[in-house]
Short mmCIF file of C-alpha atoms in Angstrom, two decimals:
data_model
loop_
_atom_site.label_atom_id
_atom_site.label_comp_id
_atom_site.label_asym_id
_atom_site.label_seq_id
_atom_site.Cartn_x
_atom_site.Cartn_y
_atom_site.Cartn_z
CA MET A 10 80.90 110.54 80.59
CA LYS A 11 78.75 107.41 80.68
CA VAL A 12 79.74 104.16 82.41
CA THR A 13 77.68 101.05 83.14
CA ILE A 14 77.41 99.59 86.61
CA HIS A 15 76.58 95.91 86.49
CA HIS A 16 75.51 93.96 89.59
CA ILE A 17 74.69 90.28 89.74
CA GLY A 18 73.44 88.95 93.02
CA THR A 19 70.14 88.77 94.81
CA ASN A 20 69.27 92.23 93.47
CA LYS A 21 70.38 92.20 89.83
CA PHE A 22 70.68 95.46 87.96
CA SER A 23 72.56 97.06 85.11
CA LEU A 24 72.55 100.83 85.01
CA ASP A 25 74.16 103.51 82.86
CA ILE A 26 75.27 106.51 84.91
CA ASP A 27 76.98 109.80 84.16
CA VAL A 28 80.20 110.45 86.06
CA PRO A 29 82.67 113.31 85.70
CA ASN A 30 86.02 112.84 83.96
CA ASN A 31 88.74 111.56 86.31
CA CYS A 32 86.15 109.80 88.52
CA THR A 33 87.49 106.70 90.26
CA ALA A 34 85.63 103.39 90.47
CA LYS A 35 85.18 103.83 94.22
CA GLU A 36 83.78 107.36 93.81
CA ALA A 37 81.32 106.13 91.17
CA ILE A 38 79.84 103.61 93.61
CA GLN A 39 79.85 105.98 96.59
CA LYS A 40 78.66 109.21 94.97
CA TYR A 41 76.90 108.47 91.68
CA LEU A 42 75.03 105.21 92.25
CA PRO A 43 71.40 106.06 93.09
CA LYS A 44 70.59 105.72 96.81
CA GLN A 45 67.87 103.09 96.32
CA LEU A 46 70.47 100.83 94.65
CA SER A 47 73.41 101.61 96.93
CA HIS A 48 71.35 100.50 99.94
CA LYS A 49 70.97 97.06 98.34
CA LEU A 50 74.73 96.44 98.31
CA SER A 51 76.23 94.47 101.16
CA SER A 52 79.56 95.51 102.62
CA ASP A 53 81.65 92.59 101.34
CA PHE A 54 81.76 93.41 97.63
CA SER A 55 84.72 94.05 95.36
CA LEU A 56 84.88 95.85 92.03
CA GLY A 57 86.11 94.99 88.56
CA ILE A 58 86.22 96.38 85.04
CA TRP A 59 85.15 94.12 82.16
CA GLY A 60 85.76 90.94 84.18
CA VAL A 61 89.11 91.96 85.69
CA ASN A 62 89.30 92.59 89.45
CA LEU A 63 90.45 95.97 90.66
CA ASP A 64 92.78 94.38 93.19
CA GLY A 65 96.07 96.12 92.43
CA ARG A 66 97.56 93.20 90.51
CA ILE A 67 96.52 93.67 86.88
CA LEU A 68 94.47 96.84 87.30
CA PRO A 69 94.84 99.42 90.10
CA LYS A 70 92.70 99.33 93.24
CA PRO A 71 89.20 100.94 93.01
CA GLU A 72 90.34 104.14 94.74
CA ASN A 73 93.09 104.60 92.09
CA TYR A 74 91.40 103.35 88.90
CA ARG A 75 90.16 106.27 86.76
CA LEU A 76 87.08 105.29 84.79
CA LYS A 77 87.03 105.69 81.03
CA ALA A 78 83.99 106.35 78.85
CA GLN A 79 81.92 103.20 78.23
CA ASP A 80 83.66 101.21 81.03
CA ARG A 81 81.62 98.40 82.56
CA LEU A 82 82.06 98.62 86.34
CA GLU A 83 81.14 95.27 87.89
CA ILE A 84 80.26 94.49 91.50
CA TYR A 85 81.46 91.11 92.78
CA TYR A 86 80.70 89.16 95.94
CA PRO A 87 82.69 86.32 97.52
CA LEU A 88 81.50 82.79 96.77
CA LYS A 89 79.24 81.31 99.44
CA CYS A 90 80.14 77.74 98.59
CA ASP A 91 82.90 75.92 96.71
CA PRO A 92 81.69 75.14 93.17
CA LYS A 93 83.95 72.07 92.94
CA LYS A 94 82.38 70.52 96.04
CA ASN A 95 78.87 71.27 94.80
CA ARG A 96 79.61 69.68 91.43
CA LYS A 97 80.94 66.51 93.13
CA ILE A 98 77.81 66.28 95.29
CA ARG A 99 75.50 66.74 92.29
CA ASN A 100 77.35 64.12 90.22
CA LYS A 101 77.18 61.36 92.85
#
């Protein structure tokens, strides 16, 4: 089954990969993401599906979420600065 992995950061990429049925989001990143791309990921990322975090609140955690065909698996990073503070500084 095909899913899309979408990464926005210093190394942007969007990639369609084939994963087996019943593959979890965590397994997709660990086992099926090509090595040259997995080395570009830092350790502090989180995952989401179509803009919703896999944090156990709305959707299950990455190790429990079973991917569906055509899912868009997104890689998120924590903010490095507060956007509200930056906007205030720019608008002064």
